[in-house]
mmCIF file of C-alpha atoms in Angstrom:
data_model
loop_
_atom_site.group_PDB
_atom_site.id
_atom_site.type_symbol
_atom_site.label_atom_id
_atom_site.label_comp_id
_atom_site.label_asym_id
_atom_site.label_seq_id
_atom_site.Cartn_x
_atom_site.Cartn_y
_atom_site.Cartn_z
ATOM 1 C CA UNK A 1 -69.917 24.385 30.386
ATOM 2 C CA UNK A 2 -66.657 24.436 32.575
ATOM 3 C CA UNK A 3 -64.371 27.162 30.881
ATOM 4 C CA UNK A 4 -61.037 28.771 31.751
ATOM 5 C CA UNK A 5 -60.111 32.772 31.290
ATOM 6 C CA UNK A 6 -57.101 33.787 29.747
ATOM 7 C CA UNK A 7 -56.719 37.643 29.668
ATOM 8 C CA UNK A 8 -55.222 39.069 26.589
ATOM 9 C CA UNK A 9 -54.949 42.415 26.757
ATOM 10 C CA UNK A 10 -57.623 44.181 26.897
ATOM 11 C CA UNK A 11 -59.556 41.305 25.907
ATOM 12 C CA UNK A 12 -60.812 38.265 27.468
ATOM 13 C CA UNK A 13 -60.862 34.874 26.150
ATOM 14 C CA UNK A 14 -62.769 32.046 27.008
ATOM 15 C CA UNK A 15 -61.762 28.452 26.088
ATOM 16 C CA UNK A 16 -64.163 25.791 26.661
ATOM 17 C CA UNK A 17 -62.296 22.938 28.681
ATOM 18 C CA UNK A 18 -63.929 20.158 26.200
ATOM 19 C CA UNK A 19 -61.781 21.720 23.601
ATOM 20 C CA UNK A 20 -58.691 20.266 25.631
ATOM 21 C CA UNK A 21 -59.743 16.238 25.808
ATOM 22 C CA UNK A 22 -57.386 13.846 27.710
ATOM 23 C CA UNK A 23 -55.337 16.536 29.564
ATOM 24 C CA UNK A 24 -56.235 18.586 32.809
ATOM 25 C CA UNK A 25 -53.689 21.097 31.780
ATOM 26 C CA UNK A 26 -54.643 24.653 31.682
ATOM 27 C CA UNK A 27 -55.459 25.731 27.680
ATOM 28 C CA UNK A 28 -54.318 27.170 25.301
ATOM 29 C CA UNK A 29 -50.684 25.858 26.488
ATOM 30 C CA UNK A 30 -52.049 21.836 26.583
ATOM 31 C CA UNK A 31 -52.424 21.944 22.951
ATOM 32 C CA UNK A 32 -49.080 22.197 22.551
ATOM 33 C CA UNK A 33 -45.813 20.535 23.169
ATOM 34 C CA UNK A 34 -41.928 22.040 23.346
ATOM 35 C CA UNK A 35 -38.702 20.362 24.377
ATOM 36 C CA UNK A 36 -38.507 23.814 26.551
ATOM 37 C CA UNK A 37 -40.952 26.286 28.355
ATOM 38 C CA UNK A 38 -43.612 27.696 26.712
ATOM 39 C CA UNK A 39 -45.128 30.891 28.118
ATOM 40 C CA UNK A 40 -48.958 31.964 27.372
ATOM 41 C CA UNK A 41 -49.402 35.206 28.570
ATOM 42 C CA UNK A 42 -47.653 35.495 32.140
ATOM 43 C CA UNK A 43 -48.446 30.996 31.897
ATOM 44 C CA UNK A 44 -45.078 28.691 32.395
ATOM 45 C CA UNK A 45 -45.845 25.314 31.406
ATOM 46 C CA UNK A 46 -43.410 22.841 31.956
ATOM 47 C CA UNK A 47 -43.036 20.113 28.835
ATOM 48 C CA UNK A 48 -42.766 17.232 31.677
ATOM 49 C CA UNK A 49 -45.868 17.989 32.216
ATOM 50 C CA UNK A 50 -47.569 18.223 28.886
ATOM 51 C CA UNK A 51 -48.869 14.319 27.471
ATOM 52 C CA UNK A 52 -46.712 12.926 24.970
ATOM 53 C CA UNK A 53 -48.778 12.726 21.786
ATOM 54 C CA UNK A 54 -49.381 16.575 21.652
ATOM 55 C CA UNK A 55 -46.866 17.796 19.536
ATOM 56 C CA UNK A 56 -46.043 21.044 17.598
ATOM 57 C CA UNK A 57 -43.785 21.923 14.578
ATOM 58 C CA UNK A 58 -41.158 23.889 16.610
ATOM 59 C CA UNK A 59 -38.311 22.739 18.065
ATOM 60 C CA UNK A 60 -35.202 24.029 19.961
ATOM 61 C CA UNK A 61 -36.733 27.445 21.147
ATOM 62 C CA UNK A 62 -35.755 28.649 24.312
ATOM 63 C CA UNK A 63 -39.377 30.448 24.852
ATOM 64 C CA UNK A 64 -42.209 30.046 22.841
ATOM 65 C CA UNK A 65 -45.101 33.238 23.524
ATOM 66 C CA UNK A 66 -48.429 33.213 21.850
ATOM 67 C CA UNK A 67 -50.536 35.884 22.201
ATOM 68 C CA UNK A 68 -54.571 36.686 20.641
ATOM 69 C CA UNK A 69 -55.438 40.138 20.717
ATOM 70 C CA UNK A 70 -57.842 42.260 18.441
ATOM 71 C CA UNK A 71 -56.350 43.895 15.844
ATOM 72 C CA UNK A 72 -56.397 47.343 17.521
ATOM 73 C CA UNK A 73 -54.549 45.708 20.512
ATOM 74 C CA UNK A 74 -52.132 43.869 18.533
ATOM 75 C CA UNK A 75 -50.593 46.798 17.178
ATOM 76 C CA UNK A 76 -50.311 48.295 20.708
ATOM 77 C CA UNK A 77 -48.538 45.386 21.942
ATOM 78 C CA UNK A 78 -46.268 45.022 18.745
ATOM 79 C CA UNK A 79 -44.963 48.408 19.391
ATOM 80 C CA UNK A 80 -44.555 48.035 22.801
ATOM 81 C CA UNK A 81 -42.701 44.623 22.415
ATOM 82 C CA UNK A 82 -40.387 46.285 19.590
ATOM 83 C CA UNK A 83 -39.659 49.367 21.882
ATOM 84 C CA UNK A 84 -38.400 47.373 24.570
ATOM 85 C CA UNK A 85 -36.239 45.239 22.996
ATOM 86 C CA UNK A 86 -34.806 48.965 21.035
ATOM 87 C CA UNK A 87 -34.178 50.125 24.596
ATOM 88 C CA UNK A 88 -32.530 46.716 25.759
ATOM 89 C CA UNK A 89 -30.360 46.527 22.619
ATOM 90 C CA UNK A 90 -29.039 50.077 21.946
ATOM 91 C CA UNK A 91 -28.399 49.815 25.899
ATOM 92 C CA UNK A 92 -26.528 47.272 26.083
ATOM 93 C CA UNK A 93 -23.890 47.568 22.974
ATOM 94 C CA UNK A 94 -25.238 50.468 20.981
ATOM 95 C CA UNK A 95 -27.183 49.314 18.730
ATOM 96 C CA UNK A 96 -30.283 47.795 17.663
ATOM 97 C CA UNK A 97 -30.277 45.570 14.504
ATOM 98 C CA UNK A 98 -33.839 44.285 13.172
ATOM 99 C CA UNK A 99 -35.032 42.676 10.026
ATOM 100 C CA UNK A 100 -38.598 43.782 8.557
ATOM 101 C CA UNK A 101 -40.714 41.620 6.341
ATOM 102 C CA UNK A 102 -43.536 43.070 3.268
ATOM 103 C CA UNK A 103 -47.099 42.741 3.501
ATOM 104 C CA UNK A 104 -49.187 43.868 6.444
ATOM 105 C CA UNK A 105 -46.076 43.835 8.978
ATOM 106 C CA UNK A 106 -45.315 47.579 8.407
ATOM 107 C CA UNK A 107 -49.505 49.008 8.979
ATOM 108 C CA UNK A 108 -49.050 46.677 12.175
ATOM 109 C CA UNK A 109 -45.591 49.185 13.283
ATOM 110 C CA UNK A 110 -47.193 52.473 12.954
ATOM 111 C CA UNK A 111 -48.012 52.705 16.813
ATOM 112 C CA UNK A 112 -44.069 53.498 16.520
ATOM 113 C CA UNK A 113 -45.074 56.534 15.053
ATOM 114 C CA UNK A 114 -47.069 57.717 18.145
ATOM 115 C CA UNK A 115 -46.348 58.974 21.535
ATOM 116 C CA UNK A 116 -44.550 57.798 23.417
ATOM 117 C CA UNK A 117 -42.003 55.724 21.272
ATOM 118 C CA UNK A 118 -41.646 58.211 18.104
ATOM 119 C CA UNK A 119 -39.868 60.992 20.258
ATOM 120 C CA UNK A 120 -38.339 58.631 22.804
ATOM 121 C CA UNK A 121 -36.452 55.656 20.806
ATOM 122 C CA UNK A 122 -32.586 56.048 19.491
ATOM 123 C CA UNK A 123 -33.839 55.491 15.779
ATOM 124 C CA UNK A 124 -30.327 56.905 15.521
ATOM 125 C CA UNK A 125 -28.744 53.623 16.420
ATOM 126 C CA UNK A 126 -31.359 51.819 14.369
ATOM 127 C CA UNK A 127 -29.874 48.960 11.532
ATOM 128 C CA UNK A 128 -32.707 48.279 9.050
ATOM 129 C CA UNK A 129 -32.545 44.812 7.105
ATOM 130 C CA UNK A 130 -34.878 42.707 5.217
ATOM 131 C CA UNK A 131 -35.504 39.506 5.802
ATOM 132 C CA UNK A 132 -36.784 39.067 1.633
ATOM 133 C CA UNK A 133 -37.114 41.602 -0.934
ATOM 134 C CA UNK A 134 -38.503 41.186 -4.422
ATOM 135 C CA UNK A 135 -35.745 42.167 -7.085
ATOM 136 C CA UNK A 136 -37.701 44.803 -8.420
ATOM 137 C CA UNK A 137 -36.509 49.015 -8.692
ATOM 138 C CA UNK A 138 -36.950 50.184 -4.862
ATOM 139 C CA UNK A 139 -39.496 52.721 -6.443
ATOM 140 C CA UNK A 140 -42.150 49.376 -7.395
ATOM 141 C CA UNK A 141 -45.089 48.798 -5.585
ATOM 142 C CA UNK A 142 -43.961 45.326 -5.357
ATOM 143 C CA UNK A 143 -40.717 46.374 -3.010
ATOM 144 C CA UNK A 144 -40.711 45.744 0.242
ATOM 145 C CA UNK A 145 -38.112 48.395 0.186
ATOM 146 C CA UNK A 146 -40.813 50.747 -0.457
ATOM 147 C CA UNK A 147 -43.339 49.700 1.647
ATOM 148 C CA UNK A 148 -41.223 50.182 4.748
ATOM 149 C CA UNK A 149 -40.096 53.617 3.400
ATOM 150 C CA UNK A 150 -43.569 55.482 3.241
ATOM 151 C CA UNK A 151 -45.061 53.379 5.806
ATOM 152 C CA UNK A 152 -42.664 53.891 8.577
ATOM 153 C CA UNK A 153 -38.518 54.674 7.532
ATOM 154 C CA UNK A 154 -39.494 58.281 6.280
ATOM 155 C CA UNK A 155 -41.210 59.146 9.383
ATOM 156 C CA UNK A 156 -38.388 58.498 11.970
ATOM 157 C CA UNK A 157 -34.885 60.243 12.073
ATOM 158 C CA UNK A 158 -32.772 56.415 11.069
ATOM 159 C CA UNK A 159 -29.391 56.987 9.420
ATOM 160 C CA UNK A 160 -29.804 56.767 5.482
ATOM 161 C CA UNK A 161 -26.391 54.847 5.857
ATOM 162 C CA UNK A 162 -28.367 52.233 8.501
ATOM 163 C CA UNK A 163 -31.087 51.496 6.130
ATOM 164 C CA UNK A 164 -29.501 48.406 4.383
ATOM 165 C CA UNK A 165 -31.630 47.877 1.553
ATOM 166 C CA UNK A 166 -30.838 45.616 -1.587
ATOM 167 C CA UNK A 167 -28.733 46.854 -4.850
ATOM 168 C CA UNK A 168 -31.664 47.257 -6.976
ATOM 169 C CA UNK A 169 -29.869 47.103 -10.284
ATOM 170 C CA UNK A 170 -28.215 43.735 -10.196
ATOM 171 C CA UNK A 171 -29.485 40.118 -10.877
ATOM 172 C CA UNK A 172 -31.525 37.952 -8.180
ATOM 173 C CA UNK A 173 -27.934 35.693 -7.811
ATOM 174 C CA UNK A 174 -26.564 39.153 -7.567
ATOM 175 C CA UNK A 175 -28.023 40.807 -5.696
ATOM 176 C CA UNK A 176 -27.876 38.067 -3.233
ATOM 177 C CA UNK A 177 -24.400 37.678 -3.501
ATOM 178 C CA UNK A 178 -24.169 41.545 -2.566
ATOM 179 C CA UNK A 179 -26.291 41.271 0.434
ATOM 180 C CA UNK A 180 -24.770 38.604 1.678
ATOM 181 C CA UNK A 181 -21.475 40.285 1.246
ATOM 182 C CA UNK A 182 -22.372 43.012 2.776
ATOM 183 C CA UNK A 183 -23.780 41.607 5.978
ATOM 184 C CA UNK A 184 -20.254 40.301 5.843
ATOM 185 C CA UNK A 185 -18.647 43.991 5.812
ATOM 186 C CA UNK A 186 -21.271 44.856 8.947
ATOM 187 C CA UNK A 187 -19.747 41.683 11.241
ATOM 188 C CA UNK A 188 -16.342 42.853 10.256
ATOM 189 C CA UNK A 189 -17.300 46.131 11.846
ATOM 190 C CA UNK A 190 -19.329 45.185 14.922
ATOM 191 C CA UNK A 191 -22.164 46.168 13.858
ATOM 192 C CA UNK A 192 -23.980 42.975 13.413
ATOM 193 C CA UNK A 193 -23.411 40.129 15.779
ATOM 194 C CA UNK A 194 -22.108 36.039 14.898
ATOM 195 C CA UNK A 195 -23.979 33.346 16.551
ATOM 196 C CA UNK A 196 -21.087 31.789 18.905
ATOM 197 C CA UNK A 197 -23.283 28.962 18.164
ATOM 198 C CA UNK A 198 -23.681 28.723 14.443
ATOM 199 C CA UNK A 199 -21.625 31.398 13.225
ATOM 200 C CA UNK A 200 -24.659 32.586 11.433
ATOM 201 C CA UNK A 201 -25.337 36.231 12.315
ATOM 202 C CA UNK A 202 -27.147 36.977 14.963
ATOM 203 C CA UNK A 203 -30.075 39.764 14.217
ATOM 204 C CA UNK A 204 -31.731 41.510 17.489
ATOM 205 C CA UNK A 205 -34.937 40.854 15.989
ATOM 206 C CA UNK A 206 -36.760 39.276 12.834
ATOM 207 C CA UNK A 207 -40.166 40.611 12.194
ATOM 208 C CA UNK A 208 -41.853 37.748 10.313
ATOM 209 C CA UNK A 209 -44.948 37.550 8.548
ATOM 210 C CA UNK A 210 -47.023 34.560 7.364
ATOM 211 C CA UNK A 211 -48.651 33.548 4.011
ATOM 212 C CA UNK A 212 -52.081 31.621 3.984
ATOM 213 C CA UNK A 213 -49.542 28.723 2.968
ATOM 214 C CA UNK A 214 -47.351 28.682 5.846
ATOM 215 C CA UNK A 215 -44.430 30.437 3.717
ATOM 216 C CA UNK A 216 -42.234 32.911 5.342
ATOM 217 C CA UNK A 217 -39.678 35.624 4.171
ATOM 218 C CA UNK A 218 -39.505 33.872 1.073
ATOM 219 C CA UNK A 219 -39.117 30.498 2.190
ATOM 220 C CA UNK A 220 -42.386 28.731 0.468
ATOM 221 C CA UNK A 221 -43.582 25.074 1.441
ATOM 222 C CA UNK A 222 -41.299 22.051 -0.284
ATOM 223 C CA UNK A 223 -39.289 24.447 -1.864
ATOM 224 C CA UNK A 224 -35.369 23.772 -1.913
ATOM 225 C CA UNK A 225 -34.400 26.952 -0.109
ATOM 226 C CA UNK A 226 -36.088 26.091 2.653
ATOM 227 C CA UNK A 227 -32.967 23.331 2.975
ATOM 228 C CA UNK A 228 -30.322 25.965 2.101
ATOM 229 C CA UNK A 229 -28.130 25.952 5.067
ATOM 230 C CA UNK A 230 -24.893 27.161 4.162
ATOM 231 C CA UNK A 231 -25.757 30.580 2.571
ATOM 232 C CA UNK A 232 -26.505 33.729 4.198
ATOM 233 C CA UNK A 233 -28.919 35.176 1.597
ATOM 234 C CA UNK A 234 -30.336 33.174 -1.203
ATOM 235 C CA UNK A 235 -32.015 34.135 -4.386
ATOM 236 C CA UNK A 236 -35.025 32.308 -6.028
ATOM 237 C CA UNK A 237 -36.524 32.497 -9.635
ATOM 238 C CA UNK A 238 -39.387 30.878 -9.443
ATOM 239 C CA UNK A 239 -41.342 31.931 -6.661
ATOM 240 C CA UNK A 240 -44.957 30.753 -6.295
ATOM 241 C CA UNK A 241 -46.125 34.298 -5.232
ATOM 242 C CA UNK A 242 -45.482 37.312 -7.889
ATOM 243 C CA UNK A 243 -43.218 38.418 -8.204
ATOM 244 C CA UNK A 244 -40.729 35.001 -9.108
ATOM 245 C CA UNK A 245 -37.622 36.821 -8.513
ATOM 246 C CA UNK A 246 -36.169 37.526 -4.469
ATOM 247 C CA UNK A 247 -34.163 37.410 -2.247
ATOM 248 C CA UNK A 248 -34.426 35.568 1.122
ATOM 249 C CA UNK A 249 -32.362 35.332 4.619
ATOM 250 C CA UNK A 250 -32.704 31.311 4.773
ATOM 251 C CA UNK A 251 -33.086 29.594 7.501
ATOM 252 C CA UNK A 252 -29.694 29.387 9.787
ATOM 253 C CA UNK A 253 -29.679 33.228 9.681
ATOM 254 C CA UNK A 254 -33.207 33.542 11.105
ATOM 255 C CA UNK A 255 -32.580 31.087 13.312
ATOM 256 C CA UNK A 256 -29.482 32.820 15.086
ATOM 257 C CA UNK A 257 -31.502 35.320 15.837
ATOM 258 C CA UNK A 258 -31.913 36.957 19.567
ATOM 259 C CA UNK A 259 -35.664 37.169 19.487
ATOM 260 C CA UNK A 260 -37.965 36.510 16.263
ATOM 261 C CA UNK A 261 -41.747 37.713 16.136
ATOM 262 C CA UNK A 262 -44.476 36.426 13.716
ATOM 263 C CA UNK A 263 -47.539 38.323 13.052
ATOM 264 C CA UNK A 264 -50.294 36.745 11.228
ATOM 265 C CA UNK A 265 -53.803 38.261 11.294
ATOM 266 C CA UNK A 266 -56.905 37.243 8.960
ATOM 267 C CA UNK A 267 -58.979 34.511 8.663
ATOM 268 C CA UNK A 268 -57.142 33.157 5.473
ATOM 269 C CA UNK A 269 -54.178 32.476 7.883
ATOM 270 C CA UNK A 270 -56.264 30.239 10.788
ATOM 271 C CA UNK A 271 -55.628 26.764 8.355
ATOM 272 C CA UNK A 272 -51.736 27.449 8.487
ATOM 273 C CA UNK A 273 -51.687 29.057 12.387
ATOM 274 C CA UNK A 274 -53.373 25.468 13.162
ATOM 275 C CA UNK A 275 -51.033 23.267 11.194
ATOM 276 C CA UNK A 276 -48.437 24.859 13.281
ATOM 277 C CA UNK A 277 -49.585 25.219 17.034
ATOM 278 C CA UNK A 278 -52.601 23.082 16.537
ATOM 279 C CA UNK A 279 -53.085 19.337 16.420
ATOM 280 C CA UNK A 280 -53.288 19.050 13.213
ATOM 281 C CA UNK A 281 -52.495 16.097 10.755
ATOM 282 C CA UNK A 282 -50.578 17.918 8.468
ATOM 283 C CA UNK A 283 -47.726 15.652 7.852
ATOM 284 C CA UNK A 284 -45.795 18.587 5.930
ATOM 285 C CA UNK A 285 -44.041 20.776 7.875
ATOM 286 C CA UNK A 286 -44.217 24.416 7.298
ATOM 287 C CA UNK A 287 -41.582 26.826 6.742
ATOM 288 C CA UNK A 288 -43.257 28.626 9.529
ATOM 289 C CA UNK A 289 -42.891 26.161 11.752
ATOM 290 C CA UNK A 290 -39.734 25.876 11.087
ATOM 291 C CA UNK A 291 -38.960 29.235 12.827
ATOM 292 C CA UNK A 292 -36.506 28.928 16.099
ATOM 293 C CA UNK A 293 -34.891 31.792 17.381
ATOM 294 C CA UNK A 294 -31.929 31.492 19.730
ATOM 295 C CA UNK A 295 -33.781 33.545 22.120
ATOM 296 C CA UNK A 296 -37.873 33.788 22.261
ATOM 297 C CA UNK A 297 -40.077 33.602 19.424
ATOM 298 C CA UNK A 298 -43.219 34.980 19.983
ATOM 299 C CA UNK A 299 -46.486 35.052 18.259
ATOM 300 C CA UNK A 300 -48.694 38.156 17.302
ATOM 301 C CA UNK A 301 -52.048 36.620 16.302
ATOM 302 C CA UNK A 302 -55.433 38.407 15.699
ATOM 303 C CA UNK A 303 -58.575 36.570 16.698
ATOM 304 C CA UNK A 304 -59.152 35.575 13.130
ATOM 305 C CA UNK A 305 -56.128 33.915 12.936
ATOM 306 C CA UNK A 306 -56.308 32.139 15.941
ATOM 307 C CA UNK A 307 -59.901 31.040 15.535
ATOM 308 C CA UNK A 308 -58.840 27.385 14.756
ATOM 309 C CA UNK A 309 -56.614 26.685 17.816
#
């Protein structure tokens, strides 16, 4: 059987040509169709190029990056990627503002905490945001708050004062209405950038992860918020994962941003990675497909994840 090598990593892939039918474009890159350049690994494809009927759930992105690495790997590469872009930030105006996400995102950012990144970064001009929280105390196992505090925040010298977590004691509505108005304060002083073309903030970098249904931050499938486009940071009650009651960037914010990530790993996550990159027949459109960055997106999968593309 005729195959093609993509090198990921350490790793090497092989993709069987007959998975690619009526196309004599290099995979995984002919699966897929953008209005722009999509990059596989060091692979420019140009969309003239690509047929017409392939089609994908993104639109607008400057760059598009997908990348399949073992677990191990992933994490290497995730530092490395979130390093770089430190260095190119805090460079260039003095700061380096990025938005974390709950669940496995944080075990994935502990390569931060080795050699040579942990002594070498400016955590000092670190700005720490979340993308969603849970309105729960920040001492609850269910806070994302939390989560990035033992797994990673307590473990690098970051400003308490650059930590921007949510007012725990208020409301979902207010506590929304606090963040919001508090990114607000942070434009006022420089600190966080507007969008010249929005006017939405502008973020460095949003770490997203993905749910087995496609939702991210908290942005779930058919939900109204994932239509919100005037507010900065919404609230929702009725969640369909525990807990009901967040808070969520919505979708102009991430969208503003310089560069965006997405890291989904696990096998429960291939049906959702393929109704997104794949050729699938899913005629609802996921929120994470919705995702378009400014600047690059780029996705972190694990083999699992991938193993339906």
């Amino acid at each position: 059987m005729a195959c093609i090598f993509s090198t990921l990593s350490s790793n090497t892939l092989r993709f069987a040509l007959s998975s690619f039918p009526n196309t004599n474009l290099q995979p995984p890159s002919s699966h897929i169709f953008f209005s722009r350049p999509l990059t596989f690994k060091g692979l420019s494809v140009n969309p003239k190029n690509l047929p017409a009927p392939l089609k994908a759930s993104m639109a607008g992105t400057n760059n598009v990056v997908i990348e399949v690495f073992e677990q191990e790997d992933l994490a290497v590469s995730l530092a490395k990627y979130v390093a770089d872009l430190s260095n190119k930030f805090t460079s260039e105006r003095g700061a380096f503002t990025v938005c974390l996400s709950g669940g496995s995102l944080i075990k994935y950012l502990g390569k931060l905490l080795e050699p040579p990144y942990v002594d070498s970064l400016e955590w000092s001009k670190w700005h720490v945001f979340w993308l969603d929280e849970r309105v729960v105390s920040k001492t609850h196992e269910d806070s994302n708050y939390k989560l990035a505090l033992d797994g990673l925040l307590c473990k690098v010298p970051i400003p308490l004062d650059n930590v921007h977590a949510i007012n725990d004691t208020l409301s979902a509505e207010g506590a929304a209405d606090d963040y919001e108005t508090r990114l607000r304060e942070l434009v006022n002083k420089n600190v966080i950038t507007l969008s010249p073309n929005s006017g939405f903030p502008k973020f460095d970098l949003v770490l997203l992860g993905m749910g087995p249904d496609g939702h991210v931050a908290s942005l779930f499938p058919e939900h109204p918020l994932v239509q919100e486009n005037k507010r900065w940071v919404a609230f929702i009650k009725d969640s369909p994962k525990p807990p009901p009651e967040r808070i969520t960037f919505t979708f102009p914010v991430i969208n503003a941003s310089a560069y965006a990530a997405l890291v989904v790993t696990g096998k429960g996550k291939a049906d959702a990675v393929h109704s997104v990159l794949g050729k699938s027949q899913n005629s609802v459109k996921l929120p994470a497909g919705l995702v378009s960055p400014e600047g690059e997106l780029k996705w972190f999968l694990d083999k699992d994840a991938a193993s339906k593309l």
